[in-house]
């Protein structure tokens, strides 16, 4: 069992280049803020991990593990590593830190997810992000790789099950509404009209294929941090602070699957199966099996990847909220809304909160931990004790899912 002692994130509405902040500044800011909020001293950290996708492309900067020693001299000599798995980079960094703790190498790990993406123009940013696709072999006719890839996913759902774009727009509306309550959301102050969520080519223009502006997650500068501990270290932490070990969030289950890089290879492999992305479904089920739970009804909320509305549409049926191909039912009956049967993305998700690629997986776990600890503030889901995260990289090439829980009352598994 790995415990979450605390964490934080930056304001995803910020543009670091405009304010004269670079990646190291932001790294130091989120790390120091996280230590303060978790009531930890830098000297207590035994190992450091960084989730980041494309710092070399956006900033010309590698060796991000060396940022620790630049933030505080006490980190000089700290063992660190940087992890890349496209949009799942932060989750893979968490997996690596957990493995070190579970192996007994270290008892207290710091995981930082970070990405700077708003320091270049939109077309250049899209080109950099395209590195997570099969470069030179797929989507070569697209100006914007990922809007095109997930347009293809929309068409695949339409072919297999039928798809109404109004359902995708309802996902966007829900996530933007949730983001309004999140003080760190990039879109918290954005204003919309009814035409914003229509087929109006001015208010909601087509980006690629059938993907429109309001289908898209937000390019964002951002960083997030979580502190992970062994049970023994968490017990000591709790005792010194006069709290019960049972009141600390923990990661009780995880799933990690990797599919072929090619989008077409994934679609062909699933042609005869119930799920469009069987490895996404497998990662979800692996996490639940390790946590000792059987299904979605034992969850109180979900933080899922919604880089596009159709990504969340896919996640709804892969999570088992509905049967395969029936995600529309959970959208129409309000199941995924804040007060619904299984709230999805109470944070606002990637569409509302924002998507700094390497930070997203870390942010998800931090938000899940805050939910089950009852400290999510204006984003809190009433009574939340168990939350599942779902974080994907590329065209679901890498999928990572965590179960984060803090049961405050007896409930059957």
GROMACS .gro file of C-alpha atoms in nm:
model
  413
    1UNK     CA    1   0.000   0.000   0.000
    2UNK     CA    2   0.135   0.341  -0.100
    3UNK     CA    3   0.003   0.651   0.076
    4UNK     CA    4  -0.042   1.003  -0.057
    5UNK     CA    5   0.082   1.255   0.201
    6UNK     CA    6  -0.022   1.559  -0.001
    7UNK     CA    7   0.034   1.757  -0.316
    8UNK     CA    8  -0.067   2.062  -0.513
    9UNK     CA    9  -0.075   2.213  -0.862
   10UNK     CA   10  -0.009   2.545  -1.030
   11UNK     CA   11  -0.280   2.768  -1.173
   12UNK     CA   12  -0.338   2.626  -1.522
   13UNK     CA   13  -0.458   2.963  -1.652
   14UNK     CA   14  -0.107   3.107  -1.634
   15UNK     CA   15   0.118   3.164  -1.934
   16UNK     CA   16   0.471   3.122  -1.800
   17UNK     CA   17   0.647   3.283  -2.096
   18UNK     CA   18   0.435   3.597  -2.072
   19UNK     CA   19   0.506   3.637  -1.702
   20UNK     CA   20   0.878   3.564  -1.739
   21UNK     CA   21   0.861   3.224  -1.567
   22UNK     CA   22   1.054   2.928  -1.705
   23UNK     CA   23   1.022   2.555  -1.634
   24UNK     CA   24   1.272   2.560  -1.349
   25UNK     CA   25   1.090   2.850  -1.182
   26UNK     CA   26   0.759   2.664  -1.206
   27UNK     CA   27   0.917   2.337  -1.089
   28UNK     CA   28   1.056   2.509  -0.781
   29UNK     CA   29   0.731   2.690  -0.713
   30UNK     CA   30   0.512   2.379  -0.718
   31UNK     CA   31   0.764   2.174  -0.521
   32UNK     CA   32   0.805   2.431  -0.244
   33UNK     CA   33   0.430   2.491  -0.228
   34UNK     CA   34   0.365   2.118  -0.213
   35UNK     CA   35   0.613   2.067   0.070
   36UNK     CA   36   0.451   2.347   0.267
   37UNK     CA   37   0.099   2.217   0.216
   38UNK     CA   38   0.199   1.860   0.303
   39UNK     CA   39   0.397   1.985   0.606
   40UNK     CA   40   0.713   1.811   0.489
   41UNK     CA   41   1.074   1.924   0.492
   42UNK     CA   42   1.285   1.890   0.180
   43UNK     CA   43   1.535   1.683   0.377
   44UNK     CA   44   1.271   1.411   0.424
   45UNK     CA   45   1.244   1.335   0.051
   46UNK     CA   46   1.442   1.022  -0.043
   47UNK     CA   47   1.380   0.995  -0.418
   48UNK     CA   48   1.243   1.218  -0.694
   49UNK     CA   49   1.058   1.148  -1.019
   50UNK     CA   50   0.956   1.382  -1.300
   51UNK     CA   51   0.679   1.322  -1.555
   52UNK     CA   52   0.731   1.521  -1.876
   53UNK     CA   53   0.663   1.458  -2.243
   54UNK     CA   54   0.830   1.716  -2.462
   55UNK     CA   55   1.050   1.965  -2.277
   56UNK     CA   56   1.322   1.916  -2.538
   57UNK     CA   57   1.081   2.016  -2.815
   58UNK     CA   58   0.906   2.307  -2.643
   59UNK     CA   59   1.196   2.440  -2.437
   60UNK     CA   60   1.513   2.269  -2.557
   61UNK     CA   61   1.558   2.131  -2.206
   62UNK     CA   62   1.636   1.776  -2.099
   63UNK     CA   63   1.774   1.623  -1.777
   64UNK     CA   64   1.474   1.740  -1.577
   65UNK     CA   65   1.570   1.529  -1.276
   66UNK     CA   66   1.847   1.782  -1.223
   67UNK     CA   67   1.585   2.047  -1.142
   68UNK     CA   68   1.556   1.910  -0.788
   69UNK     CA   69   1.911   2.009  -0.699
   70UNK     CA   70   1.853   2.355  -0.845
   71UNK     CA   71   1.552   2.414  -0.621
   72UNK     CA   72   1.716   2.335  -0.288
   73UNK     CA   73   2.077   2.241  -0.203
   74UNK     CA   74   1.943   1.961   0.018
   75UNK     CA   75   1.842   1.779  -0.302
   76UNK     CA   76   2.204   1.768  -0.426
   77UNK     CA   77   2.265   1.394  -0.450
   78UNK     CA   78   1.896   1.295  -0.450
   79UNK     CA   79   1.834   0.996  -0.683
   80UNK     CA   80   1.597   1.114  -0.957
   81UNK     CA   81   1.456   1.005  -1.293
   82UNK     CA   82   1.247   1.160  -1.571
   83UNK     CA   83   0.969   0.957  -1.739
   84UNK     CA   84   0.803   0.997  -2.079
   85UNK     CA   85   0.483   0.832  -2.200
   86UNK     CA   86   0.314   1.120  -2.386
   87UNK     CA   87   0.002   1.233  -2.196
   88UNK     CA   88   0.052   0.947  -1.946
   89UNK     CA   89   0.402   1.065  -1.848
   90UNK     CA   90   0.294   1.180  -1.502
   91UNK     CA   91   0.119   0.852  -1.424
   92UNK     CA   92   0.423   0.650  -1.534
   93UNK     CA   93   0.637   0.864  -1.303
   94UNK     CA   94   0.400   0.776  -1.018
   95UNK     CA   95   0.424   0.406  -1.106
   96UNK     CA   96   0.805   0.426  -1.091
   97UNK     CA   97   0.797   0.598  -0.751
   98UNK     CA   98   0.549   0.340  -0.620
   99UNK     CA   99   0.770   0.057  -0.740
  100UNK     CA  100   1.068   0.198  -0.550
  101UNK     CA  101   0.860   0.228  -0.234
  102UNK     CA  102   0.711  -0.120  -0.268
  103UNK     CA  103   1.059  -0.265  -0.330
  104UNK     CA  104   1.177  -0.113  -0.002
  105UNK     CA  105   1.438   0.111  -0.163
  106UNK     CA  106   1.287   0.433  -0.027
  107UNK     CA  107   1.003   0.534   0.202
  108UNK     CA  108   0.918   0.884   0.078
  109UNK     CA  109   0.906   0.991  -0.288
  110UNK     CA  110   0.832   1.321  -0.458
  111UNK     CA  111   0.670   1.307  -0.802
  112UNK     CA  112   0.648   1.624  -1.012
  113UNK     CA  113   0.461   1.643  -1.342
  114UNK     CA  114   0.540   1.946  -1.556
  115UNK     CA  115   0.493   2.081  -1.906
  116UNK     CA  116   0.539   2.420  -2.070
  117UNK     CA  117   0.336   2.441  -2.391
  118UNK     CA  118   0.219   2.799  -2.442
  119UNK     CA  119   0.560   2.942  -2.531
  120UNK     CA  120   0.515   2.853  -2.901
  121UNK     CA  121   0.237   2.909  -3.154
  122UNK     CA  122  -0.055   2.670  -3.186
  123UNK     CA  123   0.066   2.507  -3.507
  124UNK     CA  124   0.415   2.449  -3.366
  125UNK     CA  125   0.265   2.310  -3.044
  126UNK     CA  126   0.049   2.071  -3.246
  127UNK     CA  127   0.356   1.957  -3.437
  128UNK     CA  128   0.549   1.888  -3.116
  129UNK     CA  129   0.257   1.694  -2.968
  130UNK     CA  130   0.239   1.486  -3.284
  131UNK     CA  131   0.556   1.310  -3.170
  132UNK     CA  132   0.328   1.079  -2.968
  133UNK     CA  133   0.179   0.941  -3.291
  134UNK     CA  134   0.356   0.711  -3.541
  135UNK     CA  135   0.564   0.985  -3.698
  136UNK     CA  136   0.583   0.978  -4.074
  137UNK     CA  137   0.339   0.690  -4.099
  138UNK     CA  138  -0.003   0.811  -3.981
  139UNK     CA  139  -0.216   1.126  -4.001
  140UNK     CA  140   0.033   1.275  -4.249
  141UNK     CA  141  -0.244   1.462  -4.430
  142UNK     CA  142  -0.359   1.638  -4.110
  143UNK     CA  143  -0.262   1.990  -4.007
  144UNK     CA  144  -0.339   1.900  -3.644
  145UNK     CA  145  -0.258   1.538  -3.564
  146UNK     CA  146  -0.456   1.479  -3.247
  147UNK     CA  147  -0.781   1.653  -3.345
  148UNK     CA  148  -0.764   1.434  -3.658
  149UNK     CA  149  -0.688   1.114  -3.465
  150UNK     CA  150  -0.980   1.164  -3.230
  151UNK     CA  151  -1.203   1.267  -3.519
  152UNK     CA  152  -1.125   0.921  -3.653
  153UNK     CA  153  -1.227   0.777  -3.315
  154UNK     CA  154  -1.558   0.965  -3.336
  155UNK     CA  155  -1.614   0.815  -3.680
  156UNK     CA  156  -1.527   0.470  -3.545
  157UNK     CA  157  -1.789   0.504  -3.271
  158UNK     CA  158  -2.037   0.631  -3.530
  159UNK     CA  159  -1.968   0.328  -3.748
  160UNK     CA  160  -1.987   0.071  -3.468
  161UNK     CA  161  -2.260   0.211  -3.246
  162UNK     CA  162  -2.388   0.542  -3.379
  163UNK     CA  163  -2.283   0.879  -3.237
  164UNK     CA  164  -2.466   1.208  -3.186
  165UNK     CA  165  -2.235   1.509  -3.166
  166UNK     CA  166  -2.478   1.673  -2.924
  167UNK     CA  167  -2.373   1.414  -2.667
  168UNK     CA  168  -2.010   1.518  -2.712
  169UNK     CA  169  -2.107   1.880  -2.667
  170UNK     CA  170  -2.288   1.789  -2.345
  171UNK     CA  171  -1.961   1.641  -2.214
  172UNK     CA  172  -1.791   1.971  -2.293
  173UNK     CA  173  -2.062   2.171  -2.117
  174UNK     CA  174  -2.034   1.956  -1.803
  175UNK     CA  175  -1.657   1.988  -1.786
  176UNK     CA  176  -1.660   2.362  -1.846
  177UNK     CA  177  -1.927   2.396  -1.575
  178UNK     CA  178  -1.717   2.194  -1.330
  179UNK     CA  179  -1.414   2.408  -1.414
  180UNK     CA  180  -1.599   2.722  -1.308
  181UNK     CA  181  -1.574   2.602  -0.948
  182UNK     CA  182  -1.203   2.517  -0.973
  183UNK     CA  183  -0.973   2.808  -0.878
  184UNK     CA  184  -0.688   2.652  -1.080
  185UNK     CA  185  -0.882   2.593  -1.404
  186UNK     CA  186  -0.767   2.757  -1.724
  187UNK     CA  187  -1.128   2.815  -1.838
  188UNK     CA  188  -1.285   2.920  -1.507
  189UNK     CA  189  -1.367   3.268  -1.640
  190UNK     CA  190  -1.443   3.179  -2.001
  191UNK     CA  191  -1.776   3.292  -2.141
  192UNK     CA  192  -1.987   3.094  -2.386
  193UNK     CA  193  -2.306   3.133  -2.588
  194UNK     CA  194  -2.546   2.858  -2.697
  195UNK     CA  195  -2.381   2.875  -3.040
  196UNK     CA  196  -2.049   2.780  -2.879
  197UNK     CA  197  -2.172   2.422  -2.848
  198UNK     CA  198  -2.344   2.401  -3.185
  199UNK     CA  199  -2.240   2.328  -3.542
  200UNK     CA  200  -2.192   2.701  -3.600
  201UNK     CA  201  -1.869   2.729  -3.794
  202UNK     CA  202  -1.790   3.070  -3.647
  203UNK     CA  203  -1.866   3.004  -3.281
  204UNK     CA  204  -1.744   2.643  -3.288
  205UNK     CA  205  -1.521   2.597  -3.592
  206UNK     CA  206  -1.402   2.265  -3.728
  207UNK     CA  207  -1.038   2.190  -3.638
  208UNK     CA  208  -0.993   1.859  -3.820
  209UNK     CA  209  -1.247   1.615  -3.960
  210UNK     CA  210  -1.549   1.622  -3.729
  211UNK     CA  211  -1.353   1.762  -3.431
  212UNK     CA  212  -1.465   2.114  -3.343
  213UNK     CA  213  -1.312   2.373  -3.112
  214UNK     CA  214  -1.529   2.281  -2.814
  215UNK     CA  215  -1.433   1.916  -2.849
  216UNK     CA  216  -1.074   1.996  -2.756
  217UNK     CA  217  -0.882   1.993  -2.430
  218UNK     CA  218  -0.677   2.300  -2.350
  219UNK     CA  219  -0.308   2.347  -2.423
  220UNK     CA  220  -0.170   2.460  -2.089
  221UNK     CA  221   0.143   2.545  -1.892
  222UNK     CA  222   0.126   2.363  -1.563
  223UNK     CA  223   0.288   2.157  -1.292
  224UNK     CA  224   0.162   1.927  -1.018
  225UNK     CA  225   0.328   1.738  -0.734
  226UNK     CA  226   0.240   1.449  -0.504
  227UNK     CA  227   0.431   1.296  -0.215
  228UNK     CA  228   0.410   0.918  -0.185
  229UNK     CA  229   0.506   0.714   0.121
  230UNK     CA  230   0.535   0.359   0.244
  231UNK     CA  231   0.294   0.244   0.514
  232UNK     CA  232   0.565   0.271   0.782
  233UNK     CA  233   0.658   0.623   0.674
  234UNK     CA  234   0.293   0.726   0.647
  235UNK     CA  235   0.225   0.592   0.996
  236UNK     CA  236   0.514   0.799   1.134
  237UNK     CA  237   0.389   1.104   0.942
  238UNK     CA  238   0.038   1.059   1.083
  239UNK     CA  239   0.159   1.005   1.441
  240UNK     CA  240   0.372   1.320   1.439
  241UNK     CA  241   0.080   1.525   1.313
  242UNK     CA  242  -0.180   1.378   1.545
  243UNK     CA  243  -0.392   1.215   1.279
  244UNK     CA  244  -0.492   0.855   1.213
  245UNK     CA  245  -0.319   0.655   0.941
  246UNK     CA  246  -0.667   0.560   0.817
  247UNK     CA  247  -0.732   0.927   0.739
  248UNK     CA  248  -0.454   0.942   0.479
  249UNK     CA  249  -0.540   0.871   0.114
  250UNK     CA  250  -0.372   0.569  -0.040
  251UNK     CA  251  -0.328   0.418  -0.382
  252UNK     CA  252  -0.486   0.076  -0.345
  253UNK     CA  253  -0.474  -0.038  -0.706
  254UNK     CA  254  -0.308   0.037  -1.037
  255UNK     CA  255  -0.330  -0.075  -1.399
  256UNK     CA  256  -0.075  -0.012  -1.673
  257UNK     CA  257  -0.106  -0.135  -2.030
  258UNK     CA  258   0.075  -0.044  -2.353
  259UNK     CA  259  -0.075  -0.102  -2.698
  260UNK     CA  260   0.093  -0.072  -3.039
  261UNK     CA  261   0.192   0.282  -3.138
  262UNK     CA  262  -0.025   0.275  -3.450
  263UNK     CA  263  -0.386   0.393  -3.415
  264UNK     CA  264  -0.497   0.170  -3.703
  265UNK     CA  265  -0.334  -0.134  -3.542
  266UNK     CA  266  -0.542  -0.077  -3.229
  267UNK     CA  267  -0.866  -0.036  -3.423
  268UNK     CA  268  -0.805  -0.348  -3.631
  269UNK     CA  269  -0.721  -0.551  -3.320
  270UNK     CA  270  -1.052  -0.460  -3.157
  271UNK     CA  271  -1.273  -0.501  -3.464
  272UNK     CA  272  -1.450  -0.811  -3.332
  273UNK     CA  273  -1.453  -0.716  -2.964
  274UNK     CA  274  -1.693  -0.519  -2.746
  275UNK     CA  275  -1.446  -0.239  -2.661
  276UNK     CA  276  -1.279  -0.006  -2.910
  277UNK     CA  277  -0.963  -0.006  -2.696
  278UNK     CA  278  -0.937  -0.336  -2.507
  279UNK     CA  279  -0.609  -0.238  -2.340
  280UNK     CA  280  -0.780   0.066  -2.187
  281UNK     CA  281  -1.047  -0.164  -2.048
  282UNK     CA  282  -0.777  -0.403  -1.923
  283UNK     CA  283  -0.589  -0.128  -1.737
  284UNK     CA  284  -0.914  -0.020  -1.569
  285UNK     CA  285  -0.991  -0.377  -1.463
  286UNK     CA  286  -0.632  -0.438  -1.345
  287UNK     CA  287  -0.654  -0.138  -1.113
  288UNK     CA  288  -0.984  -0.256  -0.969
  289UNK     CA  289  -0.864  -0.614  -0.923
  290UNK     CA  290  -0.556  -0.496  -0.733
  291UNK     CA  291  -0.775  -0.272  -0.517
  292UNK     CA  292  -1.013  -0.557  -0.445
  293UNK     CA  293  -1.317  -0.398  -0.604
  294UNK     CA  294  -1.538  -0.537  -0.876
  295UNK     CA  295  -1.701  -0.252  -1.062
  296UNK     CA  296  -1.785   0.109  -1.114
  297UNK     CA  297  -2.061   0.103  -0.852
  298UNK     CA  298  -1.791   0.084  -0.584
  299UNK     CA  299  -1.649   0.417  -0.697
  300UNK     CA  300  -1.762   0.763  -0.592
  301UNK     CA  301  -1.604   0.964  -0.876
  302UNK     CA  302  -1.370   0.939  -1.173
  303UNK     CA  303  -1.094   1.167  -1.301
  304UNK     CA  304  -1.052   1.066  -1.664
  305UNK     CA  305  -0.863   1.170  -1.973
  306UNK     CA  306  -1.071   1.400  -2.191
  307UNK     CA  307  -0.815   1.542  -2.429
  308UNK     CA  308  -1.119   1.548  -2.659
  309UNK     CA  309  -1.486   1.499  -2.584
  310UNK     CA  310  -1.484   1.165  -2.763
  311UNK     CA  311  -1.201   1.047  -2.536
  312UNK     CA  312  -1.432   1.088  -2.238
  313UNK     CA  313  -1.716   0.934  -2.439
  314UNK     CA  314  -1.490   0.630  -2.489
  315UNK     CA  315  -1.391   0.629  -2.122
  316UNK     CA  316  -1.753   0.619  -2.005
  317UNK     CA  317  -1.824   0.279  -2.158
  318UNK     CA  318  -1.472   0.142  -2.099
  319UNK     CA  319  -1.509   0.228  -1.728
  320UNK     CA  320  -1.831   0.029  -1.725
  321UNK     CA  321  -2.055   0.325  -1.648
  322UNK     CA  322  -2.257   0.196  -1.943
  323UNK     CA  323  -2.240  -0.105  -2.170
  324UNK     CA  324  -2.008  -0.070  -2.472
  325UNK     CA  325  -2.144   0.177  -2.723
  326UNK     CA  326  -2.402   0.317  -2.482
  327UNK     CA  327  -2.209   0.608  -2.329
  328UNK     CA  328  -2.487   0.840  -2.443
  329UNK     CA  329  -2.716   0.696  -2.176
  330UNK     CA  330  -2.495   0.821  -1.892
  331UNK     CA  331  -2.480   1.162  -2.058
  332UNK     CA  332  -2.855   1.189  -2.103
  333UNK     CA  333  -2.953   1.066  -1.755
  334UNK     CA  334  -2.702   1.289  -1.570
  335UNK     CA  335  -2.496   1.001  -1.427
  336UNK     CA  336  -2.163   1.176  -1.496
  337UNK     CA  337  -2.258   1.517  -1.355
  338UNK     CA  338  -2.141   1.647  -1.016
  339UNK     CA  339  -2.450   1.516  -0.833
  340UNK     CA  340  -2.495   1.209  -1.052
  341UNK     CA  341  -2.444   0.838  -0.999
  342UNK     CA  342  -2.072   0.854  -1.084
  343UNK     CA  343  -1.939   1.210  -1.127
  344UNK     CA  344  -1.674   1.235  -1.398
  345UNK     CA  345  -1.408   1.506  -1.387
  346UNK     CA  346  -1.535   1.716  -1.097
  347UNK     CA  347  -1.209   1.911  -1.147
  348UNK     CA  348  -1.314   2.015  -1.496
  349UNK     CA  349  -1.085   1.764  -1.663
  350UNK     CA  350  -0.854   1.842  -1.953
  351UNK     CA  351  -1.128   2.033  -2.132
  352UNK     CA  352  -1.213   2.265  -1.843
  353UNK     CA  353  -0.914   2.257  -1.607
  354UNK     CA  354  -0.646   2.222  -1.875
  355UNK     CA  355  -0.391   1.972  -2.002
  356UNK     CA  356  -0.021   2.033  -1.937
  357UNK     CA  357   0.069   1.697  -2.085
  358UNK     CA  358   0.337   1.568  -1.846
  359UNK     CA  359   0.155   1.701  -1.540
  360UNK     CA  360  -0.190   1.555  -1.606
  361UNK     CA  361  -0.141   1.212  -1.448
  362UNK     CA  362   0.007   1.367  -1.132
  363UNK     CA  363  -0.271   1.625  -1.117
  364UNK     CA  364  -0.532   1.349  -1.146
  365UNK     CA  365  -0.391   1.157  -0.849
  366UNK     CA  366  -0.362   1.475  -0.645
  367UNK     CA  367  -0.725   1.562  -0.720
  368UNK     CA  368  -0.836   1.207  -0.642
  369UNK     CA  369  -0.649   1.217  -0.309
  370UNK     CA  370  -0.810   1.551  -0.222
  371UNK     CA  371  -1.153   1.411  -0.304
  372UNK     CA  372  -1.122   1.108  -0.077
  373UNK     CA  373  -0.964   1.316   0.200
  374UNK     CA  374  -1.259   1.555   0.180
  375UNK     CA  375  -1.033   1.853   0.102
  376UNK     CA  376  -1.130   1.922  -0.260
  377UNK     CA  377  -1.304   2.245  -0.166
  378UNK     CA  378  -1.541   2.381  -0.429
  379UNK     CA  379  -1.480   2.070  -0.643
  380UNK     CA  380  -1.573   1.825  -0.366
  381UNK     CA  381  -1.802   1.532  -0.443
  382UNK     CA  382  -2.008   1.473  -0.129
  383UNK     CA  383  -1.897   1.165   0.062
  384UNK     CA  384  -1.628   1.062  -0.187
  385UNK     CA  385  -1.414   0.778  -0.047
  386UNK     CA  386  -1.288   0.602  -0.359
  387UNK     CA  387  -1.190   0.759  -0.693
  388UNK     CA  388  -1.048   0.600  -1.009
  389UNK     CA  389  -0.819   0.784  -1.247
  390UNK     CA  390  -0.776   0.704  -1.616
  391UNK     CA  391  -0.482   0.862  -1.799
  392UNK     CA  392  -0.388   0.779  -2.159
  393UNK     CA  393  -0.092   0.867  -2.378
  394UNK     CA  394  -0.118   0.906  -2.755
  395UNK     CA  395  -0.398   0.714  -2.925
  396UNK     CA  396  -0.429   0.503  -2.607
  397UNK     CA  397  -0.079   0.366  -2.667
  398UNK     CA  398  -0.008   0.400  -2.294
  399UNK     CA  399  -0.289   0.367  -2.041
  400UNK     CA  400  -0.252   0.402  -1.663
  401UNK     CA  401  -0.528   0.387  -1.405
  402UNK     CA  402  -0.516   0.426  -1.027
  403UNK     CA  403  -0.763   0.360  -0.747
  404UNK     CA  404  -0.721   0.621  -0.473
  405UNK     CA  405  -0.920   0.572  -0.156
  406UNK     CA  406  -0.967   0.675   0.204
  407UNK     CA  407  -1.267   0.486   0.345
  408UNK     CA  408  -1.407   0.669   0.644
  409UNK     CA  409  -1.673   0.407   0.710
  410UNK     CA  410  -1.706   0.033   0.662
  411UNK     CA  411  -1.813  -0.059   0.311
  412UNK     CA  412  -1.809  -0.403   0.148
  413UNK     CA  413  -1.569  -0.486  -0.132
   0.00000   0.00000   0.00000
